[in-house]
Coordinates of C-alpha atoms and ligand atoms in Angstrom, one line a residue:
X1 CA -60.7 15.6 19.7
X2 CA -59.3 12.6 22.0
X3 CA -61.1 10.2 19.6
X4 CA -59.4 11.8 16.8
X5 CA -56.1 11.7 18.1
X6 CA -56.2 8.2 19.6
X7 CA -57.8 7.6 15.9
X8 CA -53.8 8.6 14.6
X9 CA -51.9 7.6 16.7
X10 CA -53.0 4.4 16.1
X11 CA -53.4 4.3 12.5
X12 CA -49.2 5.6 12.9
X13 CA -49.1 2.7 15.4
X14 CA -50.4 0.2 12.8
X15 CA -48.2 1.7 9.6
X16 CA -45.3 1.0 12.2
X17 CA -46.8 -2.8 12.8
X18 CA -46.7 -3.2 9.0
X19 CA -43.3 -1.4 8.3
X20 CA -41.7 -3.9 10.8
X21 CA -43.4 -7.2 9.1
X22 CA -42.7 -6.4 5.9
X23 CA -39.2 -5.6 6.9
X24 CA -38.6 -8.7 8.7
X25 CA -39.7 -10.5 6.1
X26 CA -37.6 -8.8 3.5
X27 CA -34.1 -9.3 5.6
X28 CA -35.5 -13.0 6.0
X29 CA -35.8 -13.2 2.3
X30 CA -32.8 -11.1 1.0
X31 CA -30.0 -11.7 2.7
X32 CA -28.2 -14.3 0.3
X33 CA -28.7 -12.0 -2.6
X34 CA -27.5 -9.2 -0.6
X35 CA -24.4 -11.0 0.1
X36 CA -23.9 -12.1 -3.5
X37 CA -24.1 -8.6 -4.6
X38 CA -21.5 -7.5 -2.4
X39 CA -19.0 -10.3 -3.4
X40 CA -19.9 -9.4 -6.7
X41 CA -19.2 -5.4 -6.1
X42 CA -15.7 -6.3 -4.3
X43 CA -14.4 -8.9 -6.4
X44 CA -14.6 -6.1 -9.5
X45 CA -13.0 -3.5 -7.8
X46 CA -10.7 -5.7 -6.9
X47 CA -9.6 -8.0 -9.7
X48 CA -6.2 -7.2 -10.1
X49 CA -4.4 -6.4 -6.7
X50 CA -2.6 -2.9 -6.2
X51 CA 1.1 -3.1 -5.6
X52 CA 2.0 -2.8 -2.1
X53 CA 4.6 -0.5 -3.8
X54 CA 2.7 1.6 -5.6
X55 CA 2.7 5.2 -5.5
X56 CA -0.6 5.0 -4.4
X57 CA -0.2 3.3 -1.5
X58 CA 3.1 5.9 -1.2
X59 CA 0.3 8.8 -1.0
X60 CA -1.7 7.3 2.2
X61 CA 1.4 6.6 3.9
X62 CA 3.3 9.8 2.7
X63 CA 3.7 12.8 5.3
X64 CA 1.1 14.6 2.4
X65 CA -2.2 13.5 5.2
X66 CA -4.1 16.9 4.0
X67 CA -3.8 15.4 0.3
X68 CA -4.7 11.5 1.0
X69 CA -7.6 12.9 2.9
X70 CA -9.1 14.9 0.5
X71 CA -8.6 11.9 -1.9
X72 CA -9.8 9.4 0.1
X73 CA -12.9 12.1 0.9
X74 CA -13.3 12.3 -3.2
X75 CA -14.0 8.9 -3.3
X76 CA -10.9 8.8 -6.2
X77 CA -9.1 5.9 -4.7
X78 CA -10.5 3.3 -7.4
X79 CA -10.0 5.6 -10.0
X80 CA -7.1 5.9 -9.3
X81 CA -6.3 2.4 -8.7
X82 CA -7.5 1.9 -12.5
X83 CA -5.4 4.9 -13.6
X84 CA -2.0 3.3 -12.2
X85 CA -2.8 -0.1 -13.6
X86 CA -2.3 1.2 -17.0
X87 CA 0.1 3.8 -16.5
X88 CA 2.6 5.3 -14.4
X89 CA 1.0 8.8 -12.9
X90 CA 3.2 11.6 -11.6
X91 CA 1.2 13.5 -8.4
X92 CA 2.2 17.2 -7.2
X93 CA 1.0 17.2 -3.7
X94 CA 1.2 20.3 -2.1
X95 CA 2.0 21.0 1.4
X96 CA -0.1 19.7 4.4
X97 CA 0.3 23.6 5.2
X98 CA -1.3 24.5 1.8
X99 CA -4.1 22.8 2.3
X100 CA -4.7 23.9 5.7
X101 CA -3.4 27.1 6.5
X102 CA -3.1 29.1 3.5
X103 CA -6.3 27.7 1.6
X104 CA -9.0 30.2 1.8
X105 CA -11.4 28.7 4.4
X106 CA -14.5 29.8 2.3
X107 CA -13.4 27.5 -0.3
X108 CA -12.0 25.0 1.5
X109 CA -15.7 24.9 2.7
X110 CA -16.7 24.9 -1.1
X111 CA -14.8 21.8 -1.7
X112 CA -15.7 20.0 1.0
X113 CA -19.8 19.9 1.0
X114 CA -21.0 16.8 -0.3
X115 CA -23.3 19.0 -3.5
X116 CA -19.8 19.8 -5.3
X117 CA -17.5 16.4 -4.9
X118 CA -17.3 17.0 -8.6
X119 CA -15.3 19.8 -8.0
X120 CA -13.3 18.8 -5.8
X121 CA -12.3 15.4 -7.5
X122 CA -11.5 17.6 -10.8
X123 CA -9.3 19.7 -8.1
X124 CA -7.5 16.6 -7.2
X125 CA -7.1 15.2 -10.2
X126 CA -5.6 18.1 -12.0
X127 CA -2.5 17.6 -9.2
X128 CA -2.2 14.4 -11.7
X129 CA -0.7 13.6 -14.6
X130 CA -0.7 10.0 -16.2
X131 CA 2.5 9.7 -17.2
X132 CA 6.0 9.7 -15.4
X133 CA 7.9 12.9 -15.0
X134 CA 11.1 13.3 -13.2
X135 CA 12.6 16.1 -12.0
X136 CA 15.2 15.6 -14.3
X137 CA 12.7 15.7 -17.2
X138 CA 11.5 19.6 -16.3
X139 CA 12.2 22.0 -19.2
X140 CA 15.1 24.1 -18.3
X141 CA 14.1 27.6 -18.5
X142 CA 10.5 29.7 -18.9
X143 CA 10.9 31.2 -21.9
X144 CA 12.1 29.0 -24.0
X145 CA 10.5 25.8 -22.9
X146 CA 7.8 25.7 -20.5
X147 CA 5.6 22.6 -21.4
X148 CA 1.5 21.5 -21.3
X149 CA 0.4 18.1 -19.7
X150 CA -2.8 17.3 -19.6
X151 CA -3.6 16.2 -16.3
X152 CA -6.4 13.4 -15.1
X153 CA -9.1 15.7 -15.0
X154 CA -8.5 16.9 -18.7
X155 CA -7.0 20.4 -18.5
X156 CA -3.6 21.5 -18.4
X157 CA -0.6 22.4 -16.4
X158 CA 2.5 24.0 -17.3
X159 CA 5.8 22.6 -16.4
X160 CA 8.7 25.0 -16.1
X161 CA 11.5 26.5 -14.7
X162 CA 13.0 29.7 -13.3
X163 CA 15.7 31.3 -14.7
X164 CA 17.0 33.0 -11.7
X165 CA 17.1 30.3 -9.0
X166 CA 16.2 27.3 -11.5
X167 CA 13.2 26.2 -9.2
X168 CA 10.7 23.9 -10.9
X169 CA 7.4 25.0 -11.2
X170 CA 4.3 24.0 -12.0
X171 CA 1.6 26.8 -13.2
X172 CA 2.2 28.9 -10.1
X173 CA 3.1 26.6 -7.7
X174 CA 7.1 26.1 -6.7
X175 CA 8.4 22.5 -6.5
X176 CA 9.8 22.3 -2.8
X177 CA 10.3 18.4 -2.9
X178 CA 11.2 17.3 -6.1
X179 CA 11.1 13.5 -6.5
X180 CA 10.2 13.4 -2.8
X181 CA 8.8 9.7 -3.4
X182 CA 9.7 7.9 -5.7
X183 CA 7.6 4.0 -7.0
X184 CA 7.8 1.9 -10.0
X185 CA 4.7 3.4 -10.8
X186 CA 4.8 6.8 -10.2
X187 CA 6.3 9.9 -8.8
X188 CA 5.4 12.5 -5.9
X189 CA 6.9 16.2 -6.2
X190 CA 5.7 18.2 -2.9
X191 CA 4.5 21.5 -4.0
X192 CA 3.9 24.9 -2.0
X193 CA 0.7 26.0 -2.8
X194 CA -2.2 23.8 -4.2
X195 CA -3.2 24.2 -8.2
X196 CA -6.3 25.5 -9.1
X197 CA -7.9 24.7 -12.1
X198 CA -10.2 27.4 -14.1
X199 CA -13.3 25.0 -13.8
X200 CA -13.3 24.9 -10.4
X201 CA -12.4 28.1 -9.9
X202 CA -15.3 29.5 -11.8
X203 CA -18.0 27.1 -9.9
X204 CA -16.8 28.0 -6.8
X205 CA -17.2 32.1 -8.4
X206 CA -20.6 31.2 -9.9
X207 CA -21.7 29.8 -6.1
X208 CA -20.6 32.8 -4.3
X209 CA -22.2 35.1 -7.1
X210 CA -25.1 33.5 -6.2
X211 CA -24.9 34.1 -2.5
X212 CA -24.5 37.3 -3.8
X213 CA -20.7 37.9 -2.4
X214 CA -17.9 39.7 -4.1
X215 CA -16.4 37.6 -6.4
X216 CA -13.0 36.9 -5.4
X217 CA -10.4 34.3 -7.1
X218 CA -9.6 31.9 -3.7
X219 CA -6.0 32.1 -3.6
X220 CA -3.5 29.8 -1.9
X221 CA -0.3 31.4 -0.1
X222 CA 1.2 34.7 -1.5
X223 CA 3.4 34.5 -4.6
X224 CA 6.9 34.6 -3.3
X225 CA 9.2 37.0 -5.2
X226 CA 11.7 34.6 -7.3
X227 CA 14.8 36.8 -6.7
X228 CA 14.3 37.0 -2.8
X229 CA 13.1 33.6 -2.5
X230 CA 14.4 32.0 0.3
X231 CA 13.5 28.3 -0.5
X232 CA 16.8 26.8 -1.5
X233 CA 16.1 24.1 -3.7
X234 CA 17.0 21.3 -2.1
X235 CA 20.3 20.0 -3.7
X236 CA 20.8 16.6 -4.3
X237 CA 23.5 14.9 -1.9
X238 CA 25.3 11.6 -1.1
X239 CA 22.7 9.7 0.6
X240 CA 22.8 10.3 4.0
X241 CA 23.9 8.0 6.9
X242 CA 20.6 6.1 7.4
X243 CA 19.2 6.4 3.9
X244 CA 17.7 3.0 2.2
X245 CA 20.2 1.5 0.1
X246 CA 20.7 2.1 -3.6
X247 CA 20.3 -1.1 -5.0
X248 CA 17.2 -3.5 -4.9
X249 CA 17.2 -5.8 -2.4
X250 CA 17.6 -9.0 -4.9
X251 CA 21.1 -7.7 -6.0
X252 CA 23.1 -7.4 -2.4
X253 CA 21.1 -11.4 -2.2
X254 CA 23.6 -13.9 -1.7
X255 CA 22.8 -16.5 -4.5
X256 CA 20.7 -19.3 -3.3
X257 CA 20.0 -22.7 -4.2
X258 CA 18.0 -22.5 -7.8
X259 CA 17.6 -18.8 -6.6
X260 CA 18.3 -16.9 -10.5
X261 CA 22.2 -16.3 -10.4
X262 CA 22.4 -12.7 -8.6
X263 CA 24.5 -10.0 -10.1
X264 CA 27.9 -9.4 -8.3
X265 CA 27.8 -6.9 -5.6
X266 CA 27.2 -3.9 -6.7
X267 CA 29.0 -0.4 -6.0
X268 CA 28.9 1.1 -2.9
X269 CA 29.8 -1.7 -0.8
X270 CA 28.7 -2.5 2.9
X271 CA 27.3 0.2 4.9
X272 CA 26.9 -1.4 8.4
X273 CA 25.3 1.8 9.6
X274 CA 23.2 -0.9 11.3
X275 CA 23.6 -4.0 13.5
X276 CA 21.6 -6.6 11.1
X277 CA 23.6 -9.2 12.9
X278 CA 22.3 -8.4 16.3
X279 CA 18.6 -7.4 15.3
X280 CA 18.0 -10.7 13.8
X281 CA 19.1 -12.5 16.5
X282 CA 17.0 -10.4 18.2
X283 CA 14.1 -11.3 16.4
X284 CA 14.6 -15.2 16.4
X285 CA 14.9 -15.0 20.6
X286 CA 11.8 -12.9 20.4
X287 CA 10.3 -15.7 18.2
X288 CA 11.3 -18.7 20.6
X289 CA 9.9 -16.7 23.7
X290 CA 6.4 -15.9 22.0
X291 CA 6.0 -19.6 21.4
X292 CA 4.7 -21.6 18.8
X293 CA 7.4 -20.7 16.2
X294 CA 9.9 -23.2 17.4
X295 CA 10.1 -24.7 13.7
X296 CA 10.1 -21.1 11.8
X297 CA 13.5 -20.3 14.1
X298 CA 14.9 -23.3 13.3
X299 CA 14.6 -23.2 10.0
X300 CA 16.3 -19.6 9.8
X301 CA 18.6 -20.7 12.2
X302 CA 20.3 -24.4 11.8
X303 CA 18.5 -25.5 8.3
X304 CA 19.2 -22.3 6.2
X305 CA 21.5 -19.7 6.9
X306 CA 19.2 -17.3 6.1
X307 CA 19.5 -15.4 9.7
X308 CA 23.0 -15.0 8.4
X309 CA 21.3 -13.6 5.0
X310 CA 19.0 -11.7 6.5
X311 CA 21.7 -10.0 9.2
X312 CA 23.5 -9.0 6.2
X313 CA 20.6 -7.6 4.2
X314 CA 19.7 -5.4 7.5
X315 CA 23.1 -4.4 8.0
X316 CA 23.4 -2.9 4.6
X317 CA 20.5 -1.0 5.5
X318 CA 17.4 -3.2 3.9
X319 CA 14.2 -3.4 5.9
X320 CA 12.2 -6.7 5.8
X321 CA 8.8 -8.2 6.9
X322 CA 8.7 -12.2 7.2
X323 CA 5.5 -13.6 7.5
X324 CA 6.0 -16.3 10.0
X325 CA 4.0 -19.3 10.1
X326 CA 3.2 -20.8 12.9
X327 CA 4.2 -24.6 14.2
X328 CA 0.7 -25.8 13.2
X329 CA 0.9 -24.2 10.1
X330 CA 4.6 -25.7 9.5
X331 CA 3.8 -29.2 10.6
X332 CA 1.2 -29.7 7.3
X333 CA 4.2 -29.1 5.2
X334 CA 4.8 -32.6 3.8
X335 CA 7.9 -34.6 2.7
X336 CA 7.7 -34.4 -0.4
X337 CA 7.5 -30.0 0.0
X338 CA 10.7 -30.1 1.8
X339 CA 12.6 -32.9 0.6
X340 CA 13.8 -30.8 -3.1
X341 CA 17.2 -29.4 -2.6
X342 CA 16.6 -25.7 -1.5
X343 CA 13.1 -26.3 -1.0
X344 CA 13.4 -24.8 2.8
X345 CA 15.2 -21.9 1.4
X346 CA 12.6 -21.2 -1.4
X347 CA 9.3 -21.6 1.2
X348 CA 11.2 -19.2 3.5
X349 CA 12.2 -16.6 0.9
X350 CA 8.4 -16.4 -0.3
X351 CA 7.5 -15.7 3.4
X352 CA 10.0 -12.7 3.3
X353 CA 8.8 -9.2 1.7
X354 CA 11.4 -6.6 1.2
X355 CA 9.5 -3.6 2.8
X356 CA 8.8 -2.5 6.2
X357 CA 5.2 -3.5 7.0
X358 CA 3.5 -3.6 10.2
X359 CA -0.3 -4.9 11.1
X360 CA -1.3 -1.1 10.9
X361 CA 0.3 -0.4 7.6
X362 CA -0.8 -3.7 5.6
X363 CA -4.6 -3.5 7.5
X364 CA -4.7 0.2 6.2
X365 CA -3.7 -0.9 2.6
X366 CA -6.0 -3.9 2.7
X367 CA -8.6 -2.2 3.8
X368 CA -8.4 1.2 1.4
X369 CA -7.8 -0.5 -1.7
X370 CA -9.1 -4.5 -1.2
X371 CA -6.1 -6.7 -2.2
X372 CA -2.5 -5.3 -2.3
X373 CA 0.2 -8.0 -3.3
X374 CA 3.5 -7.5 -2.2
X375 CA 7.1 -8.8 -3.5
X376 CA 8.8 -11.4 -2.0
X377 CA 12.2 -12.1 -1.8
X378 CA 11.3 -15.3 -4.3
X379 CA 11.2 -13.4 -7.3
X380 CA 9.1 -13.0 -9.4
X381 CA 6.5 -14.0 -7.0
X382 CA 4.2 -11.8 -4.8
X383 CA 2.1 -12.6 -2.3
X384 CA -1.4 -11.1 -2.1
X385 CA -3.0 -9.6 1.1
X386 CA -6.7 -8.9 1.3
X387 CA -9.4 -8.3 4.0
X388 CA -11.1 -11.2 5.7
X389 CA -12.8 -10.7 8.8
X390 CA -11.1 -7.6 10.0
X391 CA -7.4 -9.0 9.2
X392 CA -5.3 -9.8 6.9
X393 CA -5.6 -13.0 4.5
X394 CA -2.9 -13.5 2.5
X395 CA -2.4 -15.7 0.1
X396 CA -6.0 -17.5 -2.5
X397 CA -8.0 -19.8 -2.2
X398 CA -7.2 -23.0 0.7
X399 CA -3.6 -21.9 0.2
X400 CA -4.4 -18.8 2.5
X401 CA -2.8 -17.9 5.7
X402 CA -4.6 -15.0 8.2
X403 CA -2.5 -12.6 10.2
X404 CA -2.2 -14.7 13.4
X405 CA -0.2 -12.9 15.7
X406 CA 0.4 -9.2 14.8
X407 CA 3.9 -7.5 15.6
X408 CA 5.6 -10.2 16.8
X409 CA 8.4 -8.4 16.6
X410 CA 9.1 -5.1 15.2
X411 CA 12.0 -2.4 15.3
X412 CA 11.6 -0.3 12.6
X413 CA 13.4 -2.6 9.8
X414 CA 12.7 -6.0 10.7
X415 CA 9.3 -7.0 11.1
X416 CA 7.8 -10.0 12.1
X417 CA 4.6 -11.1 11.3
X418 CA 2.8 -14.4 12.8
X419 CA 0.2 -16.6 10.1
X420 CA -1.6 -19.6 10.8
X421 CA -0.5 -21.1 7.4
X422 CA 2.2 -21.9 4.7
X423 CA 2.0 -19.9 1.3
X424 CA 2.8 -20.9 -2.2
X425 CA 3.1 -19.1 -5.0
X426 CA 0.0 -19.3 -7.2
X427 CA 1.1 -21.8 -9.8
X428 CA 2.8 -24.4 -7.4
X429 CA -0.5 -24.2 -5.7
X430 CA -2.2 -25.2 -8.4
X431 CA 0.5 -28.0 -9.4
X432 CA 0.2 -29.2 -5.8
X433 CA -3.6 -29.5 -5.9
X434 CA -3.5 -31.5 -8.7
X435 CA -1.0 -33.8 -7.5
X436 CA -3.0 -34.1 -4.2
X437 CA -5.9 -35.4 -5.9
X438 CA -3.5 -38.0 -7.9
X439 CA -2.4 -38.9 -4.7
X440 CA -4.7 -37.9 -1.6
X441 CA -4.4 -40.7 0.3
X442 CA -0.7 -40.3 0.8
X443 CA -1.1 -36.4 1.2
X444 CA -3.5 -36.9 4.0
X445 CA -1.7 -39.5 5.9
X446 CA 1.6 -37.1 5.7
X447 CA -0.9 -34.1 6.8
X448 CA -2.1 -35.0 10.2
X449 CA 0.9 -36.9 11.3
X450 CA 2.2 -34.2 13.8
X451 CA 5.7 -33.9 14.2
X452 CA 8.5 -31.6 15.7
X453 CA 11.9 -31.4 13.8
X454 CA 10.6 -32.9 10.7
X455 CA 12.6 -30.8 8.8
X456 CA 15.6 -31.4 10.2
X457 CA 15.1 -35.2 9.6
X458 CA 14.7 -34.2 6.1
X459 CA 17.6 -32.2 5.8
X460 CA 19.9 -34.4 7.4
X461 CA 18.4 -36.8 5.1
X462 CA 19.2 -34.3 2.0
X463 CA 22.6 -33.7 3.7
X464 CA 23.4 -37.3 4.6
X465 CA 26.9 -37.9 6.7
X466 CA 26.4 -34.0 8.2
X467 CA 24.1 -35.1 11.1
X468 CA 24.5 -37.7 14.4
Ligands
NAG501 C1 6.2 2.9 -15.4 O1 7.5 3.4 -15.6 C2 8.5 2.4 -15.5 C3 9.8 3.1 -15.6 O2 9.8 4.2 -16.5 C4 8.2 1.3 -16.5 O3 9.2 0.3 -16.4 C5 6.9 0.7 -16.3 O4 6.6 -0.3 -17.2 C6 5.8 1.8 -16.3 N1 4.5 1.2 -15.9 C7 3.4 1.3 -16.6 C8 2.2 0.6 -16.1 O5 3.4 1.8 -17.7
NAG502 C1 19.2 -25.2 16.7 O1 19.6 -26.5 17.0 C2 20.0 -26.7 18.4 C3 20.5 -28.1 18.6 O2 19.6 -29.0 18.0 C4 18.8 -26.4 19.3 O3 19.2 -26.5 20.7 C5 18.4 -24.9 19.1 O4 17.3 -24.6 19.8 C6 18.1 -24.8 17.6 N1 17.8 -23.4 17.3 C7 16.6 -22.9 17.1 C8 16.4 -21.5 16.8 O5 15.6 -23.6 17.1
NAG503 C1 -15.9 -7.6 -14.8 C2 -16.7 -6.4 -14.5 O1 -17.8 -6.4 -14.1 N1 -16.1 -5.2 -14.6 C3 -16.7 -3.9 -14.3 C4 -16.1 -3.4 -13.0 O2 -16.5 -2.1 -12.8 C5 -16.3 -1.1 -13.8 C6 -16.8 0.2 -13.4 O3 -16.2 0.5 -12.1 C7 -16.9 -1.6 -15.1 O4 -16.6 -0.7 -16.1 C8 -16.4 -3.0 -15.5 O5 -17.1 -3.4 -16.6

């Protein structure tokens, strides 16, 4: 008996002794391909970069959590990706509440176990249709002109409207937040209930047949009687005192040097509901105190007047992140980058995207969808962000620039963001490689020689008589 069970464990002891060779030698002998394959993997899934202003990205950020969860759960993210590349999508994205609260917990249960993610991503994607649909573009009344779409996962939904309180509708489910987010890509309405489709419907029926329990169609909350309804439909108002302006941020520009002549100013006129003034002055004392950004303030400050811009821009309510390199960074720039007429101004404008971002929010986008690119103020170039060693790279190839020091300075519509490195758009950086290589010894001699207030030499020597 002893015999035989010291006979065993040791034969378990020497399976272990193999197991462990073979497998150190297989992580000794694998790893490069292991690493290729992953590049490989990422570098398709990620060819061309999501917007940073994408509807997509809208959905993960949006107040809809239950719905970017469930998404995100279904593994749909890439699809979807794919889906908004070739089209615009419109997305009905019920209620946080709907999801939570008033979803049958049986079937929430249902959709959730790892056996039916088929289910649930035919769920998700029949709150989806590829194309764009206002609200403006609902048929007006049931009878006469309710409409079909065929929705991402292949079976319809009916569009219409009520007669008696003109609430949009989709199959059952009343549209409480019509054009609630709006993208160039795509549209969110909030819905009150989530949509159901047959297919799923009948699995989940067929599973609890099988458990042998009565067959019951899940149902989200109770119908509401139209004529009582007490949901209002949210009528559409002057924007509000607060609200992001109308206009894109490129028309209330001033015209810049070799900038494309801007469109006069548009209606509506300054708002000044904030001090964009006193927030970027703000920003640039908060700069000089972190350190290290000595050259980025002065540039803003005494080469360009793009403080003054950038004042205006937030007082009429836009929001702005600059990506701010840092001295180093600033000190590589070479003469011949600077010394073209505007050339400060058109580095400084690429460093400027015309959204609200913060570490959090670009890390979260990197990091869900692989490479986002986001406008800049230098139109039409973006810059592109991507993971790299937990941050955020932006920018390709030795042109990059990691996110240096986070938050630098942030206050809900400026936000500042420290790099470690200058960015170019993509085709000057490939223009300026090949010029480097006609001329690298010049390029590297510029490089390393360190210098403070470089670009004020060159300005004053753009700007002649102007400086002492
Ligand atoms: C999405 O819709 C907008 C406006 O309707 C249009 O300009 C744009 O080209 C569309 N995008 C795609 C990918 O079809
Ligand atoms: C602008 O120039 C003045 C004078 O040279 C200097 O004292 C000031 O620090 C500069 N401002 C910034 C933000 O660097
Ligand atoms: C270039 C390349 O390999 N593209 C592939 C990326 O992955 C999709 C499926 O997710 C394939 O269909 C493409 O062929």
């Amino acid at each position: 008996m002893d015999t035989q069970i010291y006979g065993v464990s040791k034969l378990i002891f020497i399976i272990y002794i193999v197991i462990s060779v073979i497998s150190v030698i297989f992580c000794s002998a694998l790893p490069t391909e292991k690493s290729s394959n992953v590049v490989v993997v990422k570098s398709n899934s990620t060819s061309s970069p999501i917007s940073s202003n994408s509807v997509l990205v809208a959905l993960l950020d949006s107040h809809y959590t239950e719905l970017a969860e469930l998404v995100e759960k279904a593994l749909l993210l890439q699809k979807l990706e794919e889906a908004v590349g070739k089209h615009n999508i419109t997305i009905f994205a019920p209620r946080n509440e709907a999801l939570e609260r008033d979803l049958d917990p049986e079937f929430k249960r249902f959709l959730l176990e790892p056996g039916n993610l088929r289910s649930l991503q035919t769920l998700l994607m029949f709150h989806i249709i590829p194309k764009r649909i206002g609200s403006t573009q609902w048929p007006q009344s049931v009878d006469s002109s309710s409409v079909a779409h065929k929705t991402l996962s292949k079976q319809h939904v009916i569009l219409s409207s009520d007669d008696k309180d003109s609430s949009k509708k989709v199959d059952l489910a009343t549209v409480i937040r019509p054009d609630d987010v709006i993208r160039p890509d795509g549209v969110i309405h909030g819905i009150e209930r989530l949509l159901i489709p047959r297919s799923v419907q009948e699995d989940f029926n067929r599973r609890r047949n099988l458990r042998s329990i009565s067959a019951v169609i899940p149902e989200g909350a109770p119908e509401v009687d139209p004529r009582t309804h007490r949901l209002k439909k949210p009528v559409s108002s002057p924007a509000p005192a607060g609200s992001p302006p109308a206009l894109p941020i490129y028309d209330a520009m001033a015209p810049g040097p070799s900038l494309a002549p801007a469109p006069a100013p548009g209606p509506g006129g300054p708002r000044h509901h904030f001090n964009g003034e006193s927030q970027v002055k703000d920003f640039i004392q908060t700069l000089l105190h972190y350190g290290g950004y000595n050259e980025m303030a002065d540039i803003l400050v005494n080469l360009t007047s793009l403080a003054t811009e950038m004042g205006k821009l937030v007082s009429e309510g836009y929001v702005i992140t600059v990506l701010a390199p840092n001295d180093e960074a600033m000190a590589k720039l070479t003469t011949d980058q600077l010394s073209e007429p505007g050339a400060p101004e058109q580095i400084m404008y690429y460093h400027i995207i015309p959204e609200y971002q913060t570490e959090e929010s670009m890390y979260n986008a990197v990091r869900r969808f692989g490479k986002v690119s986001y406008d800049t103020l230098r139109l039409p170039h973006k810059v592109v962000a991507q993971e790299a060693d937990g941050s955020v790279k932006f920018g390709n190839g030795d042109e990059s620039a990691y996110l240096f020091d986070p938050d630098i300075y942030t206050d809900g519509r400026i936000s500042v963001q420290g790099i470690d490195g200058v960015l170019f758009p993509l085709n000057e950086e490939t223009k300026q490689v090949s010029e480097t290589k006609t001329d690298q010894s010049s390029w590297s001699k510029v490089a390393v020689k360190p210098r403070r207030g470089k670009l004020l030499e060159v300005a004053c020597g753009m700007l002649g008589a102007f400086c002492p």
